[in-house]
Short mmCIF file of C-alpha atoms and ligand atoms in Angstrom, two decimals:
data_model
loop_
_atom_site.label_atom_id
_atom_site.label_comp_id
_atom_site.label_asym_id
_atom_site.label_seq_id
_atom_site.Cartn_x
_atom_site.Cartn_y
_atom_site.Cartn_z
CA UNK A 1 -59.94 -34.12 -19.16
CA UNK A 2 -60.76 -30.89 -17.72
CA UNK A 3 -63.73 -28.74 -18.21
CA UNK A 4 -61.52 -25.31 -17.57
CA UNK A 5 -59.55 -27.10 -20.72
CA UNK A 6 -62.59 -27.78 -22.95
CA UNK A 7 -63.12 -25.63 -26.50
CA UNK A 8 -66.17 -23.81 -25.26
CA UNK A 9 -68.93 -23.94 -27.58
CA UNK A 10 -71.93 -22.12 -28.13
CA UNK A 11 -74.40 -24.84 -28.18
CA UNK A 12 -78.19 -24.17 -29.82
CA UNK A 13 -80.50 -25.96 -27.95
CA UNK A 14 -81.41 -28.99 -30.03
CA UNK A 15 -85.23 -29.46 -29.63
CA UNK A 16 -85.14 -33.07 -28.12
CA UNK A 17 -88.14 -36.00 -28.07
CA UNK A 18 -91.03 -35.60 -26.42
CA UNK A 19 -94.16 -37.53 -25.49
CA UNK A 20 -97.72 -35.81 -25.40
CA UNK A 21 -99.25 -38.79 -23.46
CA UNK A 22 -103.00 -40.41 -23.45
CA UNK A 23 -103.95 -43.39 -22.34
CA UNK A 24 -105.37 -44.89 -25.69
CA UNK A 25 -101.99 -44.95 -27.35
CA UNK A 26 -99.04 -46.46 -25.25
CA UNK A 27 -95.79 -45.00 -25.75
CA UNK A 28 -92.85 -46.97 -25.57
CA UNK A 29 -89.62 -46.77 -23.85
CA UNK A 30 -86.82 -48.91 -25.12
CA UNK A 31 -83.72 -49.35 -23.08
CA UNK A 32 -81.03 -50.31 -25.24
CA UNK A 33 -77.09 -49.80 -26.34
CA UNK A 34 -76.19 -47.16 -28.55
CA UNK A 35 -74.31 -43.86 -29.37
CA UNK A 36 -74.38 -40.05 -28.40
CA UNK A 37 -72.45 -37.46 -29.77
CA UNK A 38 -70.95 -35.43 -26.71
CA UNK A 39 -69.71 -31.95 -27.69
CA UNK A 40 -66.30 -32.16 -25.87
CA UNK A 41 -65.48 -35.44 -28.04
CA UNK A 42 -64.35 -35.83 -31.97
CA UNK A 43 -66.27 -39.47 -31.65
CA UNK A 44 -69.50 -40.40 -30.46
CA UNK A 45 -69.75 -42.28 -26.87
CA UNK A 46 -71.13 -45.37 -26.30
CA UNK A 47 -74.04 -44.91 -24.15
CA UNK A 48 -77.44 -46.65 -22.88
CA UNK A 49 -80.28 -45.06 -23.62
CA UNK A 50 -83.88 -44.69 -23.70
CA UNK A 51 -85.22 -45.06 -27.30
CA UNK A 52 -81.90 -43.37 -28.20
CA UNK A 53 -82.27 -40.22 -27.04
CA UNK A 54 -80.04 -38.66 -24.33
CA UNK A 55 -81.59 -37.97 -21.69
CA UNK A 56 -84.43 -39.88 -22.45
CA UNK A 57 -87.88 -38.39 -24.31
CA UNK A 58 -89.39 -35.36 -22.09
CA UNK A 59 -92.99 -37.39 -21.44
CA UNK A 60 -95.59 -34.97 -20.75
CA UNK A 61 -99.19 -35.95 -19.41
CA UNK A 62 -102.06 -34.53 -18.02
CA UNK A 63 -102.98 -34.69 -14.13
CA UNK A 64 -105.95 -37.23 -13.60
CA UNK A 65 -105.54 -39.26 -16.86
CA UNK A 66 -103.38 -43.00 -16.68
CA UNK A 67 -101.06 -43.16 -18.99
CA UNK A 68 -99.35 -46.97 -20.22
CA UNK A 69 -96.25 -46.74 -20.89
CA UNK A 70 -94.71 -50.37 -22.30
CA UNK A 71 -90.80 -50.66 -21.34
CA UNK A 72 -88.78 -53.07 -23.63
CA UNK A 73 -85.39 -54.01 -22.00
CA UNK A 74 -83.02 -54.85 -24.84
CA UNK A 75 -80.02 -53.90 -22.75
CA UNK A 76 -77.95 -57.40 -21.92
CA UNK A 77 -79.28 -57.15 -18.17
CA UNK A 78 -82.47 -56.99 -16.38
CA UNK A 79 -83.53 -53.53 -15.68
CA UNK A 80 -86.97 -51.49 -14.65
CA UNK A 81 -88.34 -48.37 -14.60
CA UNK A 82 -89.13 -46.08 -11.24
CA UNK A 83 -91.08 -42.81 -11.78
CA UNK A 84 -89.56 -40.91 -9.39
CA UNK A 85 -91.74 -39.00 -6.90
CA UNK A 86 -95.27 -40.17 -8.70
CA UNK A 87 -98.03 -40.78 -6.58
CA UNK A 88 -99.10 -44.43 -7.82
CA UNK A 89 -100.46 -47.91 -7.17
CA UNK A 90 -97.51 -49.78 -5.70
CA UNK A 91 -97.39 -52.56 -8.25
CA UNK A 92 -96.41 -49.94 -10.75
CA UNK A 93 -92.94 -48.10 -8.64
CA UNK A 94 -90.39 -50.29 -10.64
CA UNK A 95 -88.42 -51.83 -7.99
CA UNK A 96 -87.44 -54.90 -8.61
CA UNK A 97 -87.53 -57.64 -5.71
CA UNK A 98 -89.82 -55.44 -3.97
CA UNK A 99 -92.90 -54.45 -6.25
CA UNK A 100 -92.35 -56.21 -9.14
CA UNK A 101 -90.05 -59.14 -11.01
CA UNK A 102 -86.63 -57.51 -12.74
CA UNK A 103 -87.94 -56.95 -16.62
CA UNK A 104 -84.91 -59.18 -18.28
CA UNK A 105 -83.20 -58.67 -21.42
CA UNK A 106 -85.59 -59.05 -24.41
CA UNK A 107 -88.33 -58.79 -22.06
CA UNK A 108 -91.01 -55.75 -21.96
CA UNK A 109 -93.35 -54.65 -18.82
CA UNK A 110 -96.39 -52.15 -18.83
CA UNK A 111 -96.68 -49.65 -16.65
CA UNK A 112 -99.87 -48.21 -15.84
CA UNK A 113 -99.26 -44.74 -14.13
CA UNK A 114 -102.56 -43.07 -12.90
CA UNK A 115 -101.25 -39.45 -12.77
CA UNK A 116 -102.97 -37.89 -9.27
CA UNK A 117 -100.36 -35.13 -8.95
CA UNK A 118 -99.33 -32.10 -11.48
CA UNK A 119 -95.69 -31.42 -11.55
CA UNK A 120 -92.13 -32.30 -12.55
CA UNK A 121 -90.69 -35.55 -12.14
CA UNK A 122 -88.67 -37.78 -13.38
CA UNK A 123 -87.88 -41.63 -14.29
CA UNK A 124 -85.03 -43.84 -14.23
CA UNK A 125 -84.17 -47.53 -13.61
CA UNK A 126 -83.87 -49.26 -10.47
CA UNK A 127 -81.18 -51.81 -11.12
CA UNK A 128 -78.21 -52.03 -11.26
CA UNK A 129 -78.70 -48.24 -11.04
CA UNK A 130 -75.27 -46.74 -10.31
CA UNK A 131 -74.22 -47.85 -13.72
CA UNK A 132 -77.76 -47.66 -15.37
CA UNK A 133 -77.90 -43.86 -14.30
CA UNK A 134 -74.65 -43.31 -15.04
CA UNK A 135 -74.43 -44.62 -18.95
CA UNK A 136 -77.75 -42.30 -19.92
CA UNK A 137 -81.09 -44.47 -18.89
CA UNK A 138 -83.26 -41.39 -17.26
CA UNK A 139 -85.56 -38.67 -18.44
CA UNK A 140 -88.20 -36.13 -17.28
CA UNK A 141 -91.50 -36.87 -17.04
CA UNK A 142 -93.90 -33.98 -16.31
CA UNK A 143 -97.60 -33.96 -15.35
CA UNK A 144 -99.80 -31.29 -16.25
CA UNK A 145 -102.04 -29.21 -14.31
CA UNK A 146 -105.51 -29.62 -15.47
CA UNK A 147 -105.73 -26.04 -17.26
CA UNK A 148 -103.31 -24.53 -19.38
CA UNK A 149 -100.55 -22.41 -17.48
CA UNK A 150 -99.50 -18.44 -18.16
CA UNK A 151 -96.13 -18.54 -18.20
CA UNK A 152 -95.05 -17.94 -21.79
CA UNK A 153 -92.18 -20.57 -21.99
CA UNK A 154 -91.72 -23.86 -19.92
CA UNK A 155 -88.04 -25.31 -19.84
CA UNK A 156 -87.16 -28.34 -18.74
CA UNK A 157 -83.11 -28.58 -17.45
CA UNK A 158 -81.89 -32.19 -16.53
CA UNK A 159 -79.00 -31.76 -14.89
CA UNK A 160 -76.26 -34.60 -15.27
CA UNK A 161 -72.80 -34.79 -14.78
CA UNK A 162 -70.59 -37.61 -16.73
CA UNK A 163 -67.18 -38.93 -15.71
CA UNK A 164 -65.65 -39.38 -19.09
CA UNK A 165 -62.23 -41.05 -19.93
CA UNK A 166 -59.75 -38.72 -22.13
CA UNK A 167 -61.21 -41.23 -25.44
CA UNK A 168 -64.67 -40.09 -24.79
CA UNK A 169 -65.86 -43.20 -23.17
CA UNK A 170 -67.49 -43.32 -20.39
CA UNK A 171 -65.09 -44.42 -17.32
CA UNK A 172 -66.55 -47.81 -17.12
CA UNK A 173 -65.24 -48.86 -13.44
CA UNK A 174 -68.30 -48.59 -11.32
CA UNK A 175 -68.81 -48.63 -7.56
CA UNK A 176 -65.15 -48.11 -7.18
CA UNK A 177 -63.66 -47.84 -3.21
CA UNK A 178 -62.94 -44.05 -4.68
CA UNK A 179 -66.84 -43.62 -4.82
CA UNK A 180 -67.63 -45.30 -2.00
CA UNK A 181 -65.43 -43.82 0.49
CA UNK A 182 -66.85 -40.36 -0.70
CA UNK A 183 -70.18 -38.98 -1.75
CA UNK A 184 -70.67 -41.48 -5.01
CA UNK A 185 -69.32 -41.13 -8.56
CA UNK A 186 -68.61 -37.27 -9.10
CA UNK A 187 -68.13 -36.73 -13.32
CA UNK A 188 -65.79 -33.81 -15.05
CA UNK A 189 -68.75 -32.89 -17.20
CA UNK A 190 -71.98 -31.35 -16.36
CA UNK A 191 -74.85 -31.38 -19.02
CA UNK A 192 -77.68 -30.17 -19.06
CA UNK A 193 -80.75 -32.42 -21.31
CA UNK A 194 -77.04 -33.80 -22.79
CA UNK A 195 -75.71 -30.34 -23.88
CA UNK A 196 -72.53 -28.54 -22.52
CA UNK A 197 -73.70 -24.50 -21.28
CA UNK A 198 -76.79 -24.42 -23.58
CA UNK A 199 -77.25 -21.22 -24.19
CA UNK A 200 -81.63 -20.04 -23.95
CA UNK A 201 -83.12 -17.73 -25.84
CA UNK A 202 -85.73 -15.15 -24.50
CA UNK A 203 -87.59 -12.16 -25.17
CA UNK A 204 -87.77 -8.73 -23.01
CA UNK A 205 -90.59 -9.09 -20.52
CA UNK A 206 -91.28 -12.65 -20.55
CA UNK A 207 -92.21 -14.85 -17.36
CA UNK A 208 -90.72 -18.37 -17.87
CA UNK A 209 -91.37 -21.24 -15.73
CA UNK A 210 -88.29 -22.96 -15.37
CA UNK A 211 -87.85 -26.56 -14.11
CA UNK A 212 -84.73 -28.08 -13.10
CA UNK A 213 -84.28 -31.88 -12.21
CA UNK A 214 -80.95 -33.06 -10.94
CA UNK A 215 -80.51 -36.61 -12.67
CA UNK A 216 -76.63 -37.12 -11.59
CA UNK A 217 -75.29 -40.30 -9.89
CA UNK A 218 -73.86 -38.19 -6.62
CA UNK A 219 -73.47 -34.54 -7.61
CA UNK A 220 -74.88 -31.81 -5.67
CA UNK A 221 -76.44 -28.70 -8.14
CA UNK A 222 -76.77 -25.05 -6.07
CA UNK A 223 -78.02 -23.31 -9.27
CA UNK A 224 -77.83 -19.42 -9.23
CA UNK A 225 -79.25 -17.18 -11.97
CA UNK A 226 -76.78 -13.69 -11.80
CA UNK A 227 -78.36 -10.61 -12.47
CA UNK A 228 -82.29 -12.14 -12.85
CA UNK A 229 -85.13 -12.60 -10.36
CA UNK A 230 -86.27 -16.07 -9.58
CA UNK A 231 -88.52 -17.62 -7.17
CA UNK A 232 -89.17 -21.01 -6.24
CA UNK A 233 -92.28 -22.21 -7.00
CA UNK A 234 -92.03 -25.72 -6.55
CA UNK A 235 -89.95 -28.42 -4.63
CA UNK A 236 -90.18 -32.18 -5.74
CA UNK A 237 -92.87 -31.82 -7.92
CA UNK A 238 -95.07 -29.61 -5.37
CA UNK A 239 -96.22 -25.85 -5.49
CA UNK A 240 -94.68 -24.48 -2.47
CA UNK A 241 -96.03 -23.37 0.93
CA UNK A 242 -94.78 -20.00 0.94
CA UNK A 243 -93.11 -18.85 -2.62
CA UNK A 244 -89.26 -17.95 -2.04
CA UNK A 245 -86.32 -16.35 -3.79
CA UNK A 246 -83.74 -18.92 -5.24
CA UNK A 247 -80.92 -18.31 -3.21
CA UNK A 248 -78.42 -21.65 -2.38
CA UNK A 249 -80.85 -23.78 -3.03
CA UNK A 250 -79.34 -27.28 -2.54
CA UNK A 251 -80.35 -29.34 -5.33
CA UNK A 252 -79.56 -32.79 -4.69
CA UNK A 253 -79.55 -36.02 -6.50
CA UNK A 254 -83.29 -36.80 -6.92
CA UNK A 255 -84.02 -33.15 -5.99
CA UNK A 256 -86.16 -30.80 -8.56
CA UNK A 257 -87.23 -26.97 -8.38
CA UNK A 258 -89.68 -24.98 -10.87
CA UNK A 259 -88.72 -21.42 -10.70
CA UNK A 260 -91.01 -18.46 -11.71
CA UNK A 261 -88.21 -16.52 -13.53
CA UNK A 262 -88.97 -12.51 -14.98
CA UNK A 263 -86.69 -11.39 -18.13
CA UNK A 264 -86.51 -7.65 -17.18
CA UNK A 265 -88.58 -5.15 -20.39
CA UNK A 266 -85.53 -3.65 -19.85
CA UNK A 267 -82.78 -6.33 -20.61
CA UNK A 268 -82.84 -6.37 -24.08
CA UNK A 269 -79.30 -8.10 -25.63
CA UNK A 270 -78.37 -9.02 -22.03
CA UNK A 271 -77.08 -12.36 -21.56
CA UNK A 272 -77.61 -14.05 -17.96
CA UNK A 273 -75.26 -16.44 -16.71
CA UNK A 274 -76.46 -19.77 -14.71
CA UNK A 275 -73.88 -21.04 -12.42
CA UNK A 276 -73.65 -24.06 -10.42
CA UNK A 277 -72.44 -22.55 -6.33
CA UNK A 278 -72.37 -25.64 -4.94
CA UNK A 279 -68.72 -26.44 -4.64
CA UNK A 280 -66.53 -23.73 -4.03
CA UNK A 281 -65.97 -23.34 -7.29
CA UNK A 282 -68.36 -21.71 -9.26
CA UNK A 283 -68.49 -23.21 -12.74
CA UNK A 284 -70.89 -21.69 -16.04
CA UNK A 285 -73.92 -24.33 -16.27
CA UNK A 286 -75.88 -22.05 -18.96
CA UNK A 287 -76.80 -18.74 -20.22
CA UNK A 288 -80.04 -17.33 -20.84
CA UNK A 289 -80.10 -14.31 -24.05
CA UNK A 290 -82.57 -11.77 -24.11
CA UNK A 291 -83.10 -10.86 -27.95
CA UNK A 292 -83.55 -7.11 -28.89
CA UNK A 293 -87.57 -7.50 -29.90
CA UNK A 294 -90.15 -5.50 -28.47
CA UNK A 295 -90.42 -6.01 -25.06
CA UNK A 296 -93.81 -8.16 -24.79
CA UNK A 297 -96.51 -7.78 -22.04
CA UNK A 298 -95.25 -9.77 -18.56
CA UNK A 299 -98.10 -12.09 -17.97
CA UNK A 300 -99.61 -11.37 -14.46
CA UNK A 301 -100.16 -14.10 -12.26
CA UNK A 302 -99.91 -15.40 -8.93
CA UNK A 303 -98.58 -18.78 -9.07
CA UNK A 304 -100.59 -21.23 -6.85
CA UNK A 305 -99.28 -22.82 -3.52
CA UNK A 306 -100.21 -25.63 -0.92
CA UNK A 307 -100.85 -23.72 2.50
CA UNK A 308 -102.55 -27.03 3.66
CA UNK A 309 -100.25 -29.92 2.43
CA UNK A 310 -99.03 -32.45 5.61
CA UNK A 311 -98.40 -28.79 7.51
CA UNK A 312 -96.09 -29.12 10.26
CA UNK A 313 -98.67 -28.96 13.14
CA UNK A 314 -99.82 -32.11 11.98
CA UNK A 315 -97.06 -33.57 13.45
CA UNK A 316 -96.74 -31.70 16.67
CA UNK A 317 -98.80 -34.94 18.76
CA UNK A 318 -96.72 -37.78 17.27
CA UNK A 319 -95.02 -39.49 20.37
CA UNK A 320 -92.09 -41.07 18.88
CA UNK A 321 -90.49 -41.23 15.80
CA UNK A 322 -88.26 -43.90 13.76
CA UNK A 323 -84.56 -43.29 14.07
CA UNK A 324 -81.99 -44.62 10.71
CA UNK A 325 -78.31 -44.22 11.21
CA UNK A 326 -76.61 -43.78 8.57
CA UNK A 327 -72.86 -44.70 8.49
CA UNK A 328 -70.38 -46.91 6.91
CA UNK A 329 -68.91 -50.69 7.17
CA UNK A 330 -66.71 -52.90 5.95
CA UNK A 331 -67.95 -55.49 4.01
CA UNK A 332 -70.62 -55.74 1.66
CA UNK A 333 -70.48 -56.32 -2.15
CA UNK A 334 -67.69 -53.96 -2.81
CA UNK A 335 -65.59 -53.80 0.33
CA UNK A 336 -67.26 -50.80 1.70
CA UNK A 337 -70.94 -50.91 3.02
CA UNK A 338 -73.42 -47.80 3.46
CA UNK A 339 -75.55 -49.09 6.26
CA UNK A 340 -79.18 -47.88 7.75
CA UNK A 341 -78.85 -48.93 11.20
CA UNK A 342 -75.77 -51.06 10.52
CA UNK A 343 -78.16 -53.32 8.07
CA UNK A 344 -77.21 -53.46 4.37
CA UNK A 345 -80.15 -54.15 1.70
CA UNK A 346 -81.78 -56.55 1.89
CA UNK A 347 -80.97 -57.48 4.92
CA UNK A 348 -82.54 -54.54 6.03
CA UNK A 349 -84.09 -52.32 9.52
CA UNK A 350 -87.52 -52.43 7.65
CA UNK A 351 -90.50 -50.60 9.41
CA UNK A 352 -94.22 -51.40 8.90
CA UNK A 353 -96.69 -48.26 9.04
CA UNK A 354 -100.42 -48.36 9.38
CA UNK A 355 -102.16 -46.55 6.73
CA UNK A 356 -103.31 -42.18 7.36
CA UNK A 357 -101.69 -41.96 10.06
CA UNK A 358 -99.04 -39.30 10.38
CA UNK A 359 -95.42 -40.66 11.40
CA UNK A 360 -92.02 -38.58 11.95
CA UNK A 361 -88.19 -40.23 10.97
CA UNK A 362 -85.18 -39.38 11.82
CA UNK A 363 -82.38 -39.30 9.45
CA UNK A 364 -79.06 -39.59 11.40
CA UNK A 365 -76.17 -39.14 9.81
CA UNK A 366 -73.11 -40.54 11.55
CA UNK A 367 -70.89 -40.43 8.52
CA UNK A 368 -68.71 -37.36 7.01
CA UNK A 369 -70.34 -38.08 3.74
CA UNK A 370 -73.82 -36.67 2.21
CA UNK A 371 -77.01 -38.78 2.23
CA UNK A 372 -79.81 -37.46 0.37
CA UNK A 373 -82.45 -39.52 1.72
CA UNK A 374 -85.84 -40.53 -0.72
CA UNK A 375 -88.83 -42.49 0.06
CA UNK A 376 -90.78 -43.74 -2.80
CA UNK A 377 -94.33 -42.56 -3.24
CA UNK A 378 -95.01 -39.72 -0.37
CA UNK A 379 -94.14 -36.39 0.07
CA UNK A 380 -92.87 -35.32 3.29
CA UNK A 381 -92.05 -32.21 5.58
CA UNK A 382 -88.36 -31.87 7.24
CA UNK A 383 -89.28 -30.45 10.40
CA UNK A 384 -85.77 -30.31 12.51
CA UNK A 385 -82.69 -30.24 11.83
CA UNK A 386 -80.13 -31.35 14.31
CA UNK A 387 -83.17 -31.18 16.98
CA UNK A 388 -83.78 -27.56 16.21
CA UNK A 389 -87.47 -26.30 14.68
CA UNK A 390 -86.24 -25.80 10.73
CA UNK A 391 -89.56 -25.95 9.46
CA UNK A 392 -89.36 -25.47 5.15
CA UNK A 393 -91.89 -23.66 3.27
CA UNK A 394 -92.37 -26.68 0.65
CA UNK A 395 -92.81 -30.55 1.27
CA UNK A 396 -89.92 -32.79 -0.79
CA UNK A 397 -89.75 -36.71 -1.89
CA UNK A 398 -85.89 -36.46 -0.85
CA UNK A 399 -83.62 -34.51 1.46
CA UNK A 400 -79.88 -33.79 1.91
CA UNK A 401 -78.88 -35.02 4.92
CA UNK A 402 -75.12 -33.72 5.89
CA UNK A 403 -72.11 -34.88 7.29
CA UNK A 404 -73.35 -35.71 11.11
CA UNK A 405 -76.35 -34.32 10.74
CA UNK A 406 -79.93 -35.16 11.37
CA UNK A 407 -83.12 -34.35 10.09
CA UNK A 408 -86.83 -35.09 10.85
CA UNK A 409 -89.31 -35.45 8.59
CA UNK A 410 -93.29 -35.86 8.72
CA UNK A 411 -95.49 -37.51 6.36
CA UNK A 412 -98.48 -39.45 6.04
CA UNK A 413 -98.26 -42.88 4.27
CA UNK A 414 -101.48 -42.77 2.21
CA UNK A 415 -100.84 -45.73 -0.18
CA UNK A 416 -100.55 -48.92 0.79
CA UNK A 417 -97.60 -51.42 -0.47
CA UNK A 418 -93.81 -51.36 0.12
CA UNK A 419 -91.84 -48.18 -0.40
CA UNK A 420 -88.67 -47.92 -0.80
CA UNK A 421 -86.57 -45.40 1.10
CA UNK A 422 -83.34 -44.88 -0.11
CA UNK A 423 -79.94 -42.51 -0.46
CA UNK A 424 -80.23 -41.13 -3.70
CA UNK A 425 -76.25 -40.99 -4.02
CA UNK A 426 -76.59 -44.60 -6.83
CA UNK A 427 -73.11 -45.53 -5.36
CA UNK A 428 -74.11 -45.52 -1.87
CA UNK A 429 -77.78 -47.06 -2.24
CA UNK A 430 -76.06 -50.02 -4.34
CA UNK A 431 -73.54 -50.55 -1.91
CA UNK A 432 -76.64 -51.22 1.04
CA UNK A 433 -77.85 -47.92 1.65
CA UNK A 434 -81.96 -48.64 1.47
CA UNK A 435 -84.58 -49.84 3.58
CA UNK A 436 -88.61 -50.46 3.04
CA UNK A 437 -91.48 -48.92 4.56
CA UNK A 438 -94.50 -51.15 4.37
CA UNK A 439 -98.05 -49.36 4.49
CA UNK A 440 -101.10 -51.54 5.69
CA UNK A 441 -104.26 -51.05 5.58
CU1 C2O B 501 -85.15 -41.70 -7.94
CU2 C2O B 501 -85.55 -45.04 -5.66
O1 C2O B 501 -85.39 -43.31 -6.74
CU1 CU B 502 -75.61 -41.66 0.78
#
């Protein structure tokens, strides 16, 4: 099947579940077998889901409030949920064999998720998690700031990309030498929230805040807007140093951006194209239409940013730094190994870090292959690339480290427990690409 091929349909947005979170009433998430109708398919697909909804329900909560969330696994293997890029208590990350037991089938687990930072994240399971990911199990979860915001619409775009089979089923090989040898399980259809080129309705003169999460196994996203203004406001769930103009952004696996986009007064009836840039290719991943009302009144606002957050002098008197190679072997589960130091999980290069105290890592990529590199729980600042000063204007939870490239990051480890710290390509972190970074008090 080929996207180029597909009947190309003009798809209303259909308004999909969503959580308005408190503590006092728990909201469940229930992992389980089911069906979703794909538009490129005359039958539905047989996918896993959370509480059958595809991706799973948008959970929104505000910043300072815990919210319990109680996971039922009735898939027919253990699972868990991580909240990816939450600042949390350690018991609570969702990695099993490292914070907590795998939640088996028919079993449940509460999660109690103190929410310390506003912003867009997401959640997904950690096990088993190249096939997990890949049959549907993910969803946004976004946290509040503590007043209400100007913009006059908020969107939420999960980006995913399937690898159907010509029946509409999902190809159900997983971890395949294919995969492995390259950068993880690449589909032949990108969604977005489960949709194929939703199309986004807007009025003249409206700001729109804009977030966009990439969910997918292994694809890169390089989303471009033609014809509209858009700044980045926020990287991984963090206002930005310095704002910037969305231009090749690289949105990896893991990745997420909120972008302060302006519908001109003038644009009336226009439709704007999104496109995905990344590969050299160019390929239609929406289109926003500007309706032929009244232009309304742009509100004025500067959006806020961190000057202050872990800023890159911090890190200018740390002697030393902890180097991971990353590279393949042979061997391993499936033939092919991704290695951190030429260790596969669990038999890991682990590295134990006092707590406050600022550290720097090297990411060193020996391979040909992509490595987007995330450490559970902490933000952190990529200050070099290849050895040269590339300081960015926004902190991340995970970077995309290149084909023999390497990149330093600073961050502070400020909660204590074991973090993982992991590629976020599924394929390559199941296949032995993840480590753990212990905090101590
Ligand atoms: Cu989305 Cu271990 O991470
Ligand atoms: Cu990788």
């Amino acid at each position: 099947m080929h996207i180029g091929r597909m009947l190309i349909m003009t798809l209303i947005l259909g308004l999909f579940g969503q959580f308005y979170a408190n503590a006092e009433q728990p909201l469940k998430l229930e992992a389980k077998e089911g069906f979703y109708q794909f538009p490129f398919f005359d039958t539905q697909t047989a996918v896993w889901s959370y509480n059958d909804q595809i991706p799973g329900p948008l959970i929104r909560g505000r910043v300072g409030t815990t919210l319990v969330i109680d996971f039922a696994n009735r898939l027919k293997e253990p699972s868990s949920i991580h909240w990816h890029g939450l600042r949390i208590e350690n018991a609570m990350d969702g990695v099993p064999g490292v914070t907590q037991d795998p939640v088996g089938p028919g079993e449940n687990f509460t999660y109690r998720l103190k929410l310390e930072d506003a912003g867009t994240f997401w959640y997904h399971p950690h096990f088993n998690s190249s096939e997990q990911l890949e049959r549907g199990l993910k969803g946004v979860f976004i946290v509040e700031e503590a007043e209400k915001q100007p913009w006059s619409q908020d969107w939420v775009w999960l980006m995913d990309d399937w690898l159907f089979q010509k029946d509409g089923t999902i190809y159900p090989h997983f971890n395949t030498g294919r995969d492995l040898m390259h950068d993880g399980r690449w589909g032949n259809a990108p969604t977005i929230n489960g949709n194929f080129r939703p199309e986004y309705q807007a009025k003249p003169g409206e700001r729109i805040r804009l977030r966009i999460i990439n969910g997918a196994n292994a694809r890169v996203f390089s989303p471009h807007i033609e014809g509209l203004s858009a700044n980045i406001i926020a990287v991984d769930g963090r206002p930005v140093t310095k704002i910037f103009v969305l231009d090749r952004f690289v949105l990896s696996p893991g990745n997420r951006i909120d972008l302060d986009i302006r519908i001109p007064e003038q644009s009336g009836g226009k439709i704007f194209i999104v496109e995905d840039r990344f590969t050299r290719k160019a390929f239609e991943l929406a289109s926003i239409k500007v309706d032929q009302s009244e232009p309304i009144k742009s509100p004025k606002f500067i959006p806020p940013t961190e000057a202050n957050f872990i800023p890159a002098q911090m890190f200018e008197k740390v002697k030393g730094e902890k180097t991971w190679d990353l590279n393949a072997i042979r061997g391993g589960k499936f033939g092919i190994g991704w290695t951190m130091n030429q260790k596969l999980w669990p038999d890991a290069d682990k590295v134990d870090y006092p707590l406050g105290l600022p550290r720097k890592i090297i990411f060193k990529n020996s391979s040909s292959r992509l490595h987007p590199m995330h450490i559970h729980g902490v933000f952190f600042r990529v200050l070099e690339r290849n050895g040269q000063k590339a300081v960015e204007q926004f902190t991340r939870d995970t970077v995309l480290v290149g084909p023999r490239e390497s990149v330093t990051i600073g961050f502070v480890p400020e909660h204590t427990g074991i973090w993982l710290t992991h590629c976020h390509i599924q394929e390559h972190a199941e296949a032995g690409m993840m480590t753990t970074i212990e905090v101590k008090n």
